[in-house]
Amino acid sequence: MIVDPVDGGWLLQLGPSLDIEAGHGEWRESAPLGRPVVATGAWQGDTFVADLYVITTPHRVRLVVDAGAGTAVATWHTVPLTGPSLALHLRSPLMTRPDVA
């Protein structure tokens, strides 16, 4: 995961095609895979903490990036019934049963 500063916030690069915009002191909306998500985040020492809300669902995720340790952890407030894949919940349309698509 890469956290790059941008005007008024951060660009969170979670994978090759999963970039999420996070505001600093405000919520910023983006739709990296078609479904809208709002995010806000800030550095706390060597740790970057961001809260993400998938606004078309009841789900939210906290991302904690420890630059010193080189780790990133995503924790769901409540793990969705369809599994913990953030990319799955940001994809539009939501594919909860890929076996019947």
One Martini backbone bead per residue (centre of mass of N, CA, C, O) as a GRO file, in nm:
protein
  101
    1MET     BB    1   0.098   0.035   0.020
    2ILE     BB    2   0.020   0.376  -0.079
    3VAL     BB    3   0.095   0.716   0.042
    4ASP     BB    4  -0.015   1.012  -0.117
    5PRO     BB    5   0.010   1.336  -0.155
    6VAL     BB    6  -0.257   1.574  -0.186
    7ASP     BB    7  -0.480   1.802  -0.231
    8GLY     BB    8  -0.633   1.777   0.082
    9GLY     BB    9  -0.466   1.484   0.102
   10TRP     BB   10  -0.498   1.144  -0.025
   11LEU     BB   11  -0.346   0.861  -0.193
   12LEU     BB   12  -0.464   0.531  -0.204
   13GLN     BB   13  -0.263   0.246  -0.288
   14LEU     BB   14  -0.393  -0.093  -0.293
   15GLY     BB   15  -0.336  -0.131  -0.605
   16PRO     BB   16  -0.328  -0.137  -0.947
   17SER     BB   17  -0.676  -0.058  -0.937
   18LEU     BB   18  -0.673   0.083  -0.620
   19ASP     BB   19  -0.783   0.408  -0.578
   20ILE     BB   20  -0.805   0.624  -0.289
   21GLU     BB   21  -0.958   0.900  -0.163
   22ALA     BB   22  -0.837   1.120   0.106
   23GLY     BB   23  -0.912   1.328   0.347
   24HIS     BB   24  -0.816   1.622   0.539
   25GLY     BB   25  -1.069   1.683   0.762
   26GLU     BB   26  -1.228   1.522   0.534
   27TRP     BB   27  -1.439   1.405   0.301
   28ARG     BB   28  -1.375   1.178   0.022
   29GLU     BB   29  -1.478   1.100  -0.304
   30SER     BB   30  -1.486   0.775  -0.467
   31ALA     BB   31  -1.468   0.524  -0.766
   32PRO     BB   32  -1.253   0.284  -0.846
   33LEU     BB   33  -1.493   0.033  -0.919
   34GLY     BB   34  -1.794   0.212  -0.917
   35ARG     BB   35  -1.815   0.246  -0.609
   36PRO     BB   36  -1.878   0.443  -0.352
   37VAL     BB   37  -1.632   0.625  -0.149
   38VAL     BB   38  -1.542   0.739   0.172
   39ALA     BB   39  -1.256   0.941   0.299
   40THR     BB   40  -1.027   0.958   0.583
   41GLY     BB   41  -0.703   1.103   0.693
   42ALA     BB   42  -0.391   1.047   0.897
   43TRP     BB   43  -0.110   1.125   1.060
   44GLN     BB   44   0.053   0.932   1.340
   45GLY     BB   45   0.337   0.975   1.286
   46ASP     BB   46   0.418   0.656   1.142
   47THR     BB   47   0.095   0.655   1.119
   48PHE     BB   48  -0.170   0.563   0.906
   49VAL     BB   49  -0.517   0.675   0.923
   50ALA     BB   50  -0.821   0.526   0.783
   51ASP     BB   51  -1.156   0.596   0.679
   52LEU     BB   52  -1.403   0.378   0.525
   53TYR     BB   53  -1.704   0.426   0.319
   54VAL     BB   54  -1.952   0.235   0.183
   55ILE     BB   55  -2.232   0.417   0.086
   56THR     BB   56  -2.413   0.153  -0.031
   57THR     BB   57  -2.344   0.050   0.257
   58PRO     BB   58  -2.284  -0.055   0.606
   59HIS     BB   59  -1.973  -0.027   0.552
   60ARG     BB   60  -1.648  -0.030   0.729
   61VAL     BB   61  -1.298   0.086   0.724
   62ARG     BB   62  -0.976   0.039   0.873
   63LEU     BB   63  -0.666   0.192   0.810
   64VAL     BB   64  -0.327   0.073   0.892
   65VAL     BB   65  -0.011   0.239   0.855
   66ASP     BB   66   0.324   0.119   0.911
   67ALA     BB   67   0.613   0.255   0.812
   68GLY     BB   68   0.826   0.119   0.997
   69ALA     BB   69   0.712  -0.188   0.945
   70GLY     BB   70   0.558  -0.227   0.663
   71THR     BB   71   0.240  -0.210   0.731
   72ALA     BB   72  -0.105  -0.329   0.656
   73VAL     BB   73  -0.439  -0.276   0.801
   74ALA     BB   74  -0.766  -0.417   0.765
   75THR     BB   75  -1.072  -0.317   0.942
   76TRP     BB   76  -1.376  -0.424   1.007
   77HIS     BB   77  -1.646  -0.343   1.178
   78THR     BB   78  -1.820  -0.542   0.988
   79VAL     BB   79  -1.826  -0.827   0.842
   80PRO     BB   80  -1.922  -0.920   0.557
   81LEU     BB   81  -2.104  -1.185   0.430
   82THR     BB   82  -1.916  -1.185   0.151
   83GLY     BB   83  -1.661  -1.072   0.283
   84PRO     BB   84  -1.333  -0.891   0.314
   85SER     BB   85  -1.330  -0.776   0.026
   86LEU     BB   86  -1.292  -0.462  -0.088
   87ALA     BB   87  -1.311  -0.495  -0.395
   88LEU     BB   88  -1.591  -0.625  -0.399
   89HIS     BB   89  -1.739  -0.360  -0.263
   90LEU     BB   90  -1.632  -0.160  -0.512
   91ARG     BB   91  -1.780  -0.313  -0.719
   92SER     BB   92  -1.951  -0.255  -1.034
   93PRO     BB   93  -2.141  -0.461  -0.971
   94LEU     BB   94  -2.234  -0.646  -0.718
   95MET     BB   95  -2.059  -0.964  -0.658
   96THR     BB   96  -2.179  -1.222  -0.455
   97ARG     BB   97  -2.221  -1.444  -0.714
   98PRO     BB   98  -2.001  -1.550  -0.944
   99ASP     BB   99  -2.131  -1.841  -1.010
  100VAL     BB  100  -2.411  -1.670  -1.142
  101ALA     BB  101  -2.318  -1.454  -1.374
   0.00000   0.00000   0.00000
